[in-house]
Amino acid sequence: MKGFEKFYRRKLQERWDILQDEGILTKDDIKCLRNTVSSSELGNSMIENFIADYSIPEGVSFHYLIDGQEYLVPMVTEEPSVIAASSHGASIVKKAGGFKTKIKQRLMLGQIIVENFKSFEKLNEGIENEQQSLLRIANKAHYSLIKRGGGARWIRCRPLADDLLSIDLAVDVREAMGANMLNTMLEAVADHIRAVFDENVLMSILSNYATECLAIAECSIPLSVLGKESFTGEEIGRRIVQASRVAQVDPYRAATHNKGIMNGVDAVALATGNDWRAIESGAHAFAARDGQYRGLSQWTISDEQLKGRIELPLPVGSVGGSIGILPLVKINQRILKIKNAEELEKVIACVGLGQNLAALYALISEGIQKGHMRLQSKTLAIAAGAKPDELQQVLAVMNKTKEKNSATAKAAIDKIRR
Ligand code: NDP
């Protein structure tokens, strides 16, 4: 791979030329890459070895009535049926009065890992005694946060192993997700731990297990509105509760239950420029908080109502990272009409619960494939080479076939072209 030397230093055109010279891409491929890139070459300033702007479709989801206010929710996803399901789940909840949310606090946690410490008790006592001066050191490292009403709130010492401990720092990061801010503050405190406490710091970094940044969304739906086809509302409710129980007791099901929730959570996180990997890792760690991996949402029945509840860490920002850079993010914030990061947290938690309701509803009644395959046919047809003006005809042929796969999509295209 000699031609790739100093690839990161090359201009964009030179990178494309290298990919072509190396026989990896054709002239037509390069044309395709070039067509994705805007004149500002924004991506080039955001990441390393940039070669193209990879686009993922964006749509809007309807019917989110949250704490009395209606939201239009932008979602970025490559998966068919996610947005349709989200709107369906939200519409059921809207008929029942909408979602209610709770946010206790928005603190981000960071860790300073100390190895081969002398005495846990002594260091713990030292940290407690010096709590105020350590918080001052942290705040000095990113002073603008104080001016915005945020800053370091508490610090604690936690044993991890015989030779390892974590000094956890909790920071109010205001409107940001806060990873960079926190990392700066942690490194300042770590320097002090090394110099004054004479301890060995292994590393310092934000924790994505954002247990001090939890969002709760709830809904309560009369069983009477849940009936569908041959199922009564009571039966639908009972089956949703059973499905929810399965996700509490079986990690195999819990992982899929939570994947469905994250379909919605990630799509809004992406649309709003947030770090969805951070949210994913925090959510899954939280799902396993008592030692067993469980569903993030739970459904119960009481007083003739199906009651849903989701609680998950949502360390999102309304500023910082790529949020202020990507033009679509600004537009999506306007579509959402959110005032701050806390409001965004609330919306995302509701999308997770709405998405989950739609998935469970479909699973325990008609099954998920009927709706899925209608949309999946479209993806299959496009992948098999259907042109936009052929799509409707191809789908009409595919709808008549029992099996929906790439072979039937190809056959449908051949049929309409004959
Ligand atoms: P930034 O580094 O962009 O910091 C936030 C910025 O927002 C600061 O420049 C701050 O200004 C500005 N700001 C303006 N108004 C406000 C306000 N009201 N409240 C708070 N800040 C405000 O981003 P973050 O620190 O949020 O870090 C997020 C980024 O870090 C993401 O891109 C993430 O992917 C990445 N990251 C994630 C990690 C992880 O998850 N483990 C690890 C490392 C990075 P000022 O400078 O004046 O304070």
PDB file of C-alpha atoms in Angstrom, residues 5 9 18 42 97 107 125 153 236 293-294 363:
ATOM      1  CA  GLU A   5       1.713   6.980   2.300  1.00  0.00           C
ATOM      2  CA  ARG A   9      -1.936  14.953   4.116  1.00  0.00           C
ATOM      3  CA  ILE A  18      -4.628   7.410  -5.452  1.00  0.00           C
ATOM      4  CA  LEU A  42     -16.893  20.220   5.469  1.00  0.00           C
ATOM      5  CA  GLY A  97     -53.189  11.790  26.041  1.00  0.00           C
ATOM      6  CA  LEU A 107     -24.500  15.449  35.002  1.00  0.00           C
ATOM      7  CA  GLU A 125     -10.149  10.354  52.842  1.00  0.00           C
ATOM      8  CA  ARG A 153     -20.384  19.103  41.216  1.00  0.00           C
ATOM      9  CA  ILE A 236     -53.262  -7.050  22.928  1.00  0.00           C
ATOM     10  CA  TYR A 293     -28.969  -7.592  30.560  1.00  0.00           C
ATOM     11  CA  ARG A 294     -32.661  -6.607  30.426  1.00  0.00           C
ATOM     12  CA  LEU A 363     -44.912  -8.705  17.070  1.00  0.00           C
TER      13      LEU A 363
END
